[in-house]
Amino acid sequence: MSLTGAHADDAAIVVEGAQKRYGQKRALDGLDLVVRRGTVHGVLGPNGAGKTTIVRILATLLRHDAGRVEVAGYDVRSRPAEVRRRIGLLGQHAAVDEELGGRQNLEMFGRLYHLGARRAGERADELLARFGLADTGSKAVGKYSGGMRRRLDLAASLITDPQVLFLDEPTTGLDPRGRAEVWGAVRSLVGGGTTVLLTTQYLEEADQLADRITVVDRGRAVAEGTPDDLKRTVGGDRIDVVLRDARHLDAAAALVGPDAETDAYRRRISAPVADRMAALARTVRALEAAGIEAEDIALRRPTLDEVFLHLTKETEPGDFADEEVVA
Amino acid sequence: MSANAVGWAVADSWTMTRRELAHWGRQPVQVVVGLVFPVMLLLMFGFLIGGGKGVQGDYVDFLVPGMLALTMAFGLEATMLAVTQDLNKGVIDRFRSMPMTSGAVLVGRAVADMLQSAAGLVILVGVGWAVGWRWHGGPLAFLGALGLLLLLRFAMLWVGIHLAMVAGRPEMVQAVQILVWPVGFLSSVFAAPASMPDWLGRVVQWNPLSATATAVRDLFGSPAAAASSWPAEHAGLLAVVWPVVLVAVFFPLAVRRFGRLNQ
Ligand SMILES: Nc1ncnc2c1ncn2[C@@H]1O[C@H](COP(=O)(O)OP(=O)(O)OP(=O)(O)O)[C@@H](O)[C@H]1O
Ligand SMILES: [Mg+2]
């Protein structure tokens, strides 16, 4: 399977066979990833898939052991300075000075980007206004709310209008409003031609923002395509059955179909169907005959959640009942 | 490095120094505690514990130069603590992903620590004066003594930065801190080596701290730690050679290590 179909000339990010080990642990195990210029690319994966590892390698914070890794046409290992001139980074954890104020932070970063003292100050004010932080005064960033800190972090990664922007789980831990704000900011960037690499555990986020998605599991790309492509890989329509009593889950799953997936927490069974109405009728009858009570039965299109579970299950069975991944 | 790169290195280092100074502005209590602690040590040893063994002449004249040297050496702890705390902050990732001079973060730390130590030195000299200590040399000798003290601090700075990166976590620093105390006390800061058991006196004389303390006493014209041995007679030389050697070893190690963080 070739995941690297794009031509190198219009690629902002090229990762080929990247390997990274921490001691015995293989964090990246031959990862392939190509991101075209001016697109938003989602990297989707469960906890420990290697998302942060690849972002840190791309941002020159970590060295990979083997493979080819290029950003904006420059090798991250041999030309880190060229790469750093062209990237912005929003790491998984806040990368601002918590003891200083928001403006102090942005002005400091502006100086370090060699904007000059005056321009650094102006740029800080522009960004503060743009991210709704203009009235924070000299309050230390450590006292900001999570959403404010994230926005300041994002502002800091945009000081020089980077060609390539890395966002590592940009909205994890934010409330819906904070999330919407970050999404809005990302969308407005893309209009300006920035290439964005976005990692996330939220499938909705990838669906909303990304032009293409790479699903990563255990340090490897397990699928790549547009959100629609990926939904198609799981197949057509699905039937969902929610039971009144979770104890009947396995018995009911056997009745619904051979490929049925169960979710004990939601008391739900989900299975692909070929013949919509016939399958619905068959399922209702079978459950009735078995005396299993259903709370809800419905037909629907697959979601990215299912794509994700389907793909990551192939390599690591039974490990994803975990609420965070499913949510 | 091109002239341009040198210019940016200076500018970046200055920006990082300003960052440290801004931290002071936000944490004035910490800064004051850092300055007051050596004063307390001086008063404690000068008055509560009293006269050192084997010292000819006034003990305060003997003690103050030693305390100045000890304060410089203990700056190691402050540096280590600051570096480990800093390296565990997310902001370091941002610095490292930016096209800035990578060593500037360390230079900022170095300048800020030297400024703090210089301020501490001035305060300690003032307090020493107030409790009756006097120097008997000329103004050049006085400045030379301060220079030697700051040189020792500069060496401890790079030792501290490197050890902090090796130790990694603030908890590990405590282990090193425990080791710093015996090194501080196994010196001629509080007592003359001649008053110690022969083998101990010999070790103590070779302590870099003893070299600086003895050299500074010579320059101040303070009472000497009655001993005639090679290290005591060449204290001035050792007080320069020791720090220079430490810097020559630990500065490159520290810069290299910083460049390879998280590799
Ligand atoms: N410094 C480290 N030392 C040892 N193992 C590590 C280190 N950093 C990451 N790992 C391991 O490497 C694997 C990949 O980690 P990584 O942080 O890249 O995952 P992730 O996809 O970002 O996960 P999450 O969604 O939890 O952020 C995990 O199994 C993790 O435990
Ligand atoms: Mg991560």
XYZ file of C-alpha atoms and ligand atoms in Angstrom:
622
model
C 0.000 0.000 0.000
C 1.489 3.320 -1.029
C 0.408 6.186 1.150
C 2.733 8.714 -0.411
C 0.998 9.420 -3.679
C 1.568 13.172 -3.910
C 4.398 14.772 -5.855
C 7.221 16.057 -3.729
C 7.225 19.532 -5.326
C 3.818 20.515 -4.053
C 4.330 18.821 -0.705
C 4.897 20.952 2.386
C 5.597 17.918 4.548
C 7.136 14.618 3.483
C 7.627 11.779 5.927
C 8.872 8.473 4.603
C 9.470 5.428 6.739
C 10.110 7.483 9.880
C 11.341 5.468 12.840
C 11.666 6.616 16.430
C 12.254 4.491 19.492
C 12.290 5.457 23.144
C 14.397 2.678 24.615
C 12.558 -0.488 23.647
C 9.343 1.343 22.808
C 8.726 1.980 19.099
C 6.891 5.289 18.987
C 7.153 5.558 15.186
C 7.420 2.391 13.194
C 7.853 3.361 9.555
C 5.419 6.258 9.400
C 4.567 7.701 5.974
C 2.875 11.055 5.570
C 2.619 13.575 2.739
C 0.890 16.924 3.161
C 0.242 19.136 0.123
C 0.907 22.856 0.346
C -1.994 25.004 1.468
C -4.069 22.138 2.834
C -5.181 21.116 6.295
C -4.105 17.591 7.062
C -5.494 15.731 10.023
C -3.473 13.090 11.857
C -5.887 10.968 13.763
C -4.895 8.366 16.285
C -5.584 6.976 19.740
C -3.441 7.714 22.813
C 0.133 6.668 22.252
C -0.224 6.354 18.469
C 2.800 8.582 17.912
C 1.099 11.878 17.026
C 3.119 14.054 19.369
C 6.293 12.205 18.424
C 5.923 13.000 14.729
C 4.975 16.617 15.423
C 8.051 17.073 17.612
C 10.251 15.542 14.946
C 8.749 17.814 12.282
C 9.258 20.845 14.542
C 12.969 19.928 15.042
C 12.497 19.267 18.766
C 13.273 15.584 18.496
C 15.543 13.614 16.170
C 14.212 10.589 14.365
C 16.264 7.410 14.157
C 15.651 6.572 10.512
C 13.615 7.598 7.487
C 13.161 10.801 5.499
C 11.508 13.823 7.101
C 11.219 17.136 5.237
C 9.352 20.338 5.978
C 8.974 23.057 3.311
C 11.568 21.218 1.259
C 14.216 21.086 3.985
C 15.467 18.028 5.819
C 14.678 18.480 9.500
C 17.869 16.825 10.622
C 20.429 18.510 8.386
C 18.719 21.912 7.925
C 16.857 22.586 11.165
C 17.465 26.356 10.991
C 15.718 26.602 7.596
C 12.818 24.570 8.923
C 12.484 26.719 12.048
C 12.243 29.855 9.940
C 9.144 28.480 8.220
C 7.117 26.781 10.928
C 4.803 27.603 13.779
C 4.133 25.163 16.583
C 1.185 24.740 18.882
C 2.310 21.846 21.047
C 0.107 19.541 23.060
C 1.061 21.485 26.190
C 1.212 25.259 26.476
C 4.523 26.668 25.242
C 4.387 30.184 26.642
C 6.066 31.729 29.662
C 3.466 31.394 32.402
C 5.116 33.933 34.684
C 4.893 36.722 32.138
C 1.875 38.526 30.733
C 0.372 37.809 27.316
C 1.817 40.872 25.646
C 5.197 40.328 27.273
C 5.218 36.820 25.824
C 4.318 37.802 22.291
C 6.719 40.714 22.278
C 9.525 38.461 23.485
C 8.826 35.895 20.773
C 8.615 38.674 18.175
C 12.076 39.879 19.159
C 13.394 36.345 18.973
C 11.960 36.119 15.451
C 14.060 39.237 14.811
C 11.177 41.540 14.014
C 12.877 44.351 15.887
C 11.617 45.896 19.110
C 9.007 48.190 17.571
C 7.554 45.725 15.100
C 7.507 43.018 17.808
C 5.361 45.249 19.980
C 2.987 46.106 17.136
C 2.681 42.475 16.132
C 1.930 41.513 19.733
C -0.920 44.036 19.853
C -2.309 42.860 16.496
C -2.374 39.253 17.612
C -3.806 40.021 21.037
C -6.646 41.903 19.377
C -7.220 39.158 16.831
C -7.482 36.453 19.500
C -9.597 38.471 21.900
C -6.822 38.925 24.445
C -6.344 42.669 24.066
C -7.667 43.517 27.536
C -5.623 41.012 29.559
C -3.144 43.685 30.622
C -0.152 42.423 32.549
C -1.899 39.453 34.164
C 0.450 36.455 34.286
C -0.428 33.779 31.739
C -0.428 31.200 34.540
C -3.640 32.840 35.744
C -5.376 32.638 32.355
C -8.202 30.202 31.691
C -7.346 27.156 29.576
C -8.980 28.658 26.503
C -7.164 31.968 26.852
C -3.825 30.240 27.255
C -4.471 28.116 24.184
C -5.327 31.202 22.162
C -2.190 32.965 23.334
C -0.204 29.866 22.424
C -1.781 29.889 18.978
C -1.046 33.609 18.621
C 2.594 32.923 19.511
C 2.834 30.278 16.801
C 1.543 32.766 14.208
C 3.898 35.670 14.863
C 5.691 35.346 11.534
C 2.860 33.919 9.404
C 4.489 30.501 9.118
C 4.348 28.487 5.908
C 3.659 25.338 7.879
C 1.767 25.247 11.125
C 1.703 22.259 13.482
C -1.215 21.936 15.856
C -0.927 19.057 18.320
C -4.369 18.401 19.769
C -5.235 22.106 19.657
C -8.621 21.825 21.336
C -8.093 19.063 23.885
C -9.362 20.319 27.228
C -11.254 23.304 25.803
C -14.957 23.937 26.271
C -17.163 24.104 23.149
C -16.737 27.859 22.876
C -12.962 27.660 23.132
C -13.002 24.900 20.566
C -15.091 26.937 18.152
C -12.682 29.853 18.553
C -9.675 27.745 17.716
C -11.469 26.204 14.761
C -12.354 29.648 13.468
C -8.735 30.740 13.753
C -7.513 27.654 11.882
C -10.029 28.173 9.075
C -9.008 31.789 8.615
C -5.369 30.721 8.298
C -6.025 28.276 5.545
C -7.453 31.053 3.414
C -4.004 32.654 3.651
C -2.228 29.656 2.138
C -0.727 28.200 5.299
C -0.258 24.444 5.411
C -1.654 23.007 8.619
C -0.873 19.665 10.177
C -3.392 18.968 12.892
C -3.367 16.027 15.266
C -6.503 15.154 17.112
C -8.418 12.451 18.869
C -11.680 14.150 17.999
C -12.998 12.778 14.769
C -15.427 15.625 14.498
C -12.505 18.027 14.538
C -10.760 16.250 11.693
C -14.056 16.055 9.801
C -14.640 19.799 10.288
C -11.186 21.094 9.473
C -9.129 18.638 7.492
C -8.971 18.256 3.718
C -7.276 14.917 4.161
C -6.783 12.616 7.092
C -4.110 10.089 7.971
C -5.133 7.561 10.574
C -2.129 6.599 12.679
C -1.925 3.638 14.990
C 1.122 2.251 16.781
C 3.493 4.537 14.933
C 2.229 3.649 11.477
C -0.219 5.135 8.997
C -3.102 2.706 8.673
C -5.247 4.729 6.263
C -5.188 7.982 4.324
C -7.773 9.928 2.374
C -10.475 12.573 2.502
C -13.012 12.230 5.304
C -15.469 10.873 2.725
C -12.948 8.358 1.380
C -12.421 7.050 4.854
C -16.107 6.784 5.620
C -16.480 4.753 2.454
C -13.852 2.265 3.602
C -16.150 1.131 6.374
C -18.897 0.477 3.864
C -22.424 1.721 3.364
C -25.321 2.120 5.719
C -25.358 0.832 9.234
C -27.967 -0.277 11.681
C -27.781 0.836 15.313
C -29.618 -0.983 18.074
C -29.680 0.329 21.634
C -30.726 -2.281 24.199
C -32.559 -1.727 27.432
C -30.269 -4.172 29.240
C -26.540 -4.436 28.492
C -26.451 -8.077 29.586
C -28.118 -9.105 26.335
C -25.521 -7.353 24.242
C -23.661 -10.403 22.986
C -26.767 -12.420 22.289
C -28.329 -9.525 20.407
C -25.117 -8.837 18.454
C -25.175 -12.366 17.100
C -28.725 -11.767 15.853
C -27.968 -8.404 14.245
C -25.169 -9.656 12.046
C -21.730 -11.275 11.829
C -19.823 -7.949 11.717
C -21.713 -6.317 14.575
C -19.703 -4.117 16.956
C -20.818 -3.613 20.526
C -20.429 -0.672 22.854
C -21.231 -1.800 26.377
C -21.261 1.685 27.850
C -23.948 2.887 25.485
C -25.657 -0.541 25.344
C -25.360 -0.213 21.595
C -24.820 -2.611 18.724
C -23.793 -1.329 15.339
C -23.475 -3.346 12.132
C -23.131 -2.700 8.402
C -26.198 -3.530 6.328
C -26.621 -4.068 2.607
C -30.411 -4.095 2.289
C -31.749 -1.260 4.412
C -35.433 -1.935 5.026
C -35.178 -5.721 4.917
C -32.385 -5.637 7.479
C -34.417 -3.385 9.733
C -37.421 -5.683 9.608
C -35.279 -8.777 10.095
C -33.561 -7.288 13.143
C -36.801 -6.240 14.799
C -38.275 -9.693 14.310
C -35.172 -11.519 15.531
C -34.945 -9.442 18.719
C -38.638 -9.913 19.388
C -38.365 -13.669 18.924
C -35.433 -13.787 21.333
C -37.295 -11.653 23.861
C -34.606 -8.922 23.902
C -35.988 -5.426 24.452
C -34.624 -2.623 22.322
C -34.783 1.059 23.252
C -33.962 2.337 19.816
C -33.321 0.939 16.361
C -32.134 3.155 13.522
C -30.484 3.149 10.123
C -27.733 5.675 9.373
C -24.575 6.532 7.421
C -21.268 5.569 9.039
C -19.406 8.163 11.099
C -15.693 8.807 11.264
C -15.745 7.229 14.705
C -16.463 3.931 13.095
C -13.747 4.395 10.535
C -11.373 5.074 13.353
C -12.433 2.104 15.449
C -12.518 -0.141 12.430
C -9.004 0.817 11.362
C -7.343 0.859 14.742
C -9.024 -2.357 15.798
C -7.291 -4.299 13.064
C -3.967 -3.779 14.754
C -4.945 -3.733 18.399
C -8.153 -5.553 19.149
C -10.430 -4.723 22.009
C -8.494 -1.824 23.425
C -10.668 1.072 22.436
C -13.773 0.861 24.556
C -12.072 3.813 26.191
C -14.428 6.774 26.405
C -11.977 9.414 25.151
C -11.371 7.710 21.864
C -14.994 6.958 21.183
C -16.311 10.365 22.220
C 29.767 32.751 12.561
C 29.174 35.764 10.383
C 29.028 39.248 11.868
C 25.280 39.125 11.388
C 24.959 35.876 13.311
C 27.020 37.333 16.153
C 24.727 40.367 16.194
C 21.665 38.151 16.461
C 23.296 36.006 19.119
C 23.828 39.148 21.205
C 20.295 40.402 20.539
C 18.741 37.033 21.410
C 20.826 36.753 24.557
C 19.692 40.206 25.592
C 16.045 39.257 24.975
C 16.470 36.186 27.134
C 18.173 38.244 29.835
C 15.220 40.642 29.802
C 12.976 37.630 30.284
C 14.829 36.700 33.466
C 14.729 40.275 34.709
C 10.987 40.363 34.047
C 10.671 37.238 36.200
C 12.388 39.108 39.026
C 9.848 41.863 38.683
C 7.107 39.260 39.078
C 8.762 37.396 41.965
C 10.352 40.092 44.131
C 10.061 38.005 47.304
C 12.124 35.191 45.833
C 14.809 37.640 44.794
C 14.924 39.224 48.255
C 15.139 35.830 49.970
C 18.016 34.910 47.653
C 19.846 38.072 48.710
C 19.089 37.811 52.419
C 20.090 34.181 52.908
C 23.879 34.727 52.652
C 23.578 37.724 54.991
C 21.949 35.451 57.565
C 24.709 32.893 57.132
C 27.330 35.588 57.658
C 25.701 36.913 60.815
C 25.145 33.409 62.135
C 28.728 32.279 61.672
C 30.159 35.642 62.665
C 28.304 36.043 65.949
C 26.483 32.918 67.011
C 29.146 30.359 66.276
C 32.101 32.653 66.741
C 35.847 32.308 66.295
C 37.381 29.982 63.738
C 40.130 27.591 64.577
C 43.698 28.462 63.707
C 42.915 32.013 62.691
C 45.379 34.763 63.538
C 43.798 38.135 64.105
C 40.234 39.287 63.930
C 37.783 36.491 63.057
C 35.357 38.813 61.256
C 38.197 39.917 58.970
C 38.867 36.257 58.293
C 35.269 35.179 57.935
C 33.831 37.829 55.611
C 36.074 37.038 52.609
C 35.341 33.349 53.163
C 31.618 33.997 53.257
C 31.842 35.978 50.053
C 33.515 33.028 48.379
C 30.998 30.584 49.872
C 28.087 32.666 48.626
C 29.522 32.588 45.144
C 29.956 28.812 45.312
C 26.446 28.245 46.656
C 25.126 30.173 43.673
C 25.446 26.771 42.033
C 22.246 25.706 43.766
C 20.263 28.719 42.636
C 21.405 28.190 39.067
C 20.587 24.486 39.110
C 17.157 25.063 40.538
C 16.352 27.781 38.031
C 17.565 25.705 35.092
C 15.683 22.542 36.029
C 12.521 24.512 36.630
C 12.953 26.309 33.336
C 13.689 23.219 31.286
C 10.517 21.571 32.510
C 8.485 24.483 31.196
C 6.742 24.214 27.869
C 8.135 27.544 26.736
C 11.541 25.953 26.179
C 9.957 23.922 23.370
C 8.872 27.114 21.708
C 12.359 28.605 22.002
C 13.869 25.474 20.528
C 11.459 25.457 17.592
C 12.263 29.083 16.738
C 15.055 30.367 14.487
C 16.857 31.992 17.422
C 20.407 31.425 18.659
C 20.018 28.242 20.654
C 22.523 29.123 23.367
C 20.741 32.423 24.098
C 18.478 30.750 26.661
C 21.548 29.735 28.658
C 23.249 33.094 28.227
C 20.113 34.814 29.545
C 20.272 32.607 32.606
C 23.993 33.315 32.985
C 23.672 37.093 32.780
C 20.732 37.176 35.174
C 22.509 34.968 37.700
C 25.668 37.050 37.486
C 23.676 40.222 38.048
C 21.958 38.700 41.050
C 25.274 37.493 42.451
C 26.916 40.852 41.928
C 24.044 42.486 43.810
C 24.380 39.853 46.537
C 28.089 40.557 46.760
C 27.556 44.283 47.170
C 25.015 43.687 49.940
C 27.253 41.226 51.730
C 30.232 43.584 51.539
C 27.991 46.319 52.978
C 26.784 44.110 55.817
C 30.366 42.979 56.467
C 31.409 46.615 56.707
C 28.557 47.305 59.103
C 29.633 44.513 61.449
C 33.180 45.771 61.577
C 35.005 44.094 58.711
C 37.593 46.264 56.939
C 39.823 45.719 53.972
C 43.374 46.898 54.192
C 44.450 46.810 50.553
C 44.152 49.461 47.847
C 41.137 50.002 45.568
C 42.672 47.921 42.762
C 43.219 44.997 45.086
C 39.628 45.412 46.250
C 38.296 45.273 42.690
C 40.618 42.355 41.960
C 39.109 40.470 44.885
C 35.561 41.109 43.636
C 36.699 39.969 40.203
C 37.994 36.673 41.582
C 34.744 36.138 43.469
C 32.637 36.740 40.366
C 34.940 34.486 38.380
C 34.231 31.689 40.822
C 30.506 32.398 40.497
C 30.818 32.321 36.720
C 32.438 28.892 36.899
C 29.746 27.610 39.287
C 27.158 28.947 36.865
C 28.239 26.664 34.024
C 28.800 23.742 36.359
C 25.269 24.330 37.635
C 23.698 24.637 34.185
C 25.317 21.422 33.058
C 24.531 19.443 36.205
C 20.942 20.687 36.074
C 20.527 19.351 32.543
C 22.125 16.047 33.523
C 19.914 15.782 36.611
C 16.855 16.814 34.629
C 14.207 17.053 37.304
C 14.041 19.480 40.249
C 13.892 16.525 42.667
C 17.303 15.401 41.457
C 18.725 18.806 42.246
C 18.176 18.192 45.926
C 20.591 15.289 45.763
C 23.237 17.547 44.290
C 22.445 20.258 46.828
C 23.241 17.858 49.643
C 26.644 17.273 48.083
C 27.325 20.981 47.697
C 27.343 21.599 51.449
C 30.277 19.367 52.383
C 32.254 20.833 49.487
C 31.428 24.279 50.850
C 32.457 23.436 54.389
C 35.516 21.370 53.502
C 37.268 24.591 52.645
C 39.128 27.359 54.389
C 35.959 29.479 54.560
C 35.366 29.022 58.286
C 38.614 27.656 59.657
C 42.280 27.464 58.728
C 43.351 24.190 57.124
C 46.333 24.058 59.531
C 43.879 23.540 62.389
C 42.513 20.402 60.739
C 43.866 16.882 60.730
C 46.760 16.714 58.320
C 45.029 14.710 55.559
C 41.884 16.833 55.756
C 43.844 20.070 55.694
C 45.536 18.904 52.509
C 42.226 18.143 50.771
C 40.759 21.418 51.968
C 43.659 23.441 50.577
C 43.061 22.127 47.098
C 39.355 22.987 47.180
C 38.694 25.693 44.550
C 36.684 27.509 47.167
C 39.707 27.646 49.477
C 41.822 29.048 46.674
C 39.377 31.891 46.064
C 38.868 32.540 49.794
C 42.620 32.639 50.449
C 43.362 34.794 47.407
C 40.608 37.224 48.352
C 41.979 37.446 51.914
C 45.397 38.241 50.497
C 43.965 40.995 48.340
C 41.926 42.440 51.191
C 44.940 42.257 53.489
C 42.897 40.148 55.899
C 44.432 37.779 58.429
C 45.843 34.747 56.667
C 44.974 31.170 57.441
C 48.403 30.472 58.865
C 49.641 27.811 56.519
C 52.617 27.538 54.285
C 51.964 25.055 51.560
C 52.074 25.229 47.777
C 48.295 25.727 47.257
C 48.157 28.349 50.030
C 51.110 30.268 48.648
C 49.765 30.153 45.096
C 46.165 30.827 45.998
C 45.966 33.762 43.585
C 47.017 31.565 40.694
C 44.664 28.755 41.709
C 41.792 31.189 42.178
C 42.114 31.997 38.473
C 43.077 28.566 37.147
C 40.344 26.593 38.925
C 37.398 28.631 37.597
C 38.911 28.899 34.124
C 39.334 25.131 33.962
C 35.784 24.562 35.212
C 34.391 26.978 32.622
C 36.504 25.426 29.874
C 35.044 22.021 30.717
C 31.451 22.811 31.601
C 30.586 25.645 29.198
C 30.958 23.508 26.058
C 29.300 20.561 27.781
C 26.329 22.694 28.761
C 25.866 24.278 25.347
C 26.166 20.901 23.629
C 23.738 19.298 26.009
C 21.194 22.075 25.525
C 21.394 21.625 21.768
C 20.598 17.947 22.198
C 17.783 18.132 24.712
C 15.152 15.452 24.159
C 17.178 13.610 21.605
N 9.941 10.512 26.346
C 9.407 9.284 26.179
N 9.984 8.207 26.742
C 9.474 6.979 26.562
N 8.377 6.706 25.854
C 7.749 7.730 25.268
C 8.223 9.083 25.404
N 7.397 9.883 24.717
C 6.451 9.096 24.177
N 6.649 7.801 24.508
C 5.841 6.656 24.064
O 5.789 6.665 22.655
C 4.482 6.373 22.200
C 3.968 7.492 21.322
O 3.785 8.646 22.127
P 3.159 9.990 21.594
O 3.244 10.972 22.691
O 3.775 10.352 20.299
O 1.642 9.562 21.364
P 0.389 10.469 21.028
O -0.220 9.892 19.806
O 0.769 11.893 20.966
O -0.564 10.200 22.265
P -1.594 11.177 23.018
O -2.853 11.140 22.220
O -1.764 10.529 24.334
O -0.992 12.529 23.094
C 3.627 6.142 23.441
O 3.544 4.753 23.652
C 4.407 6.790 24.535
O 4.202 6.116 25.749
Mg 0.230 13.554 22.009
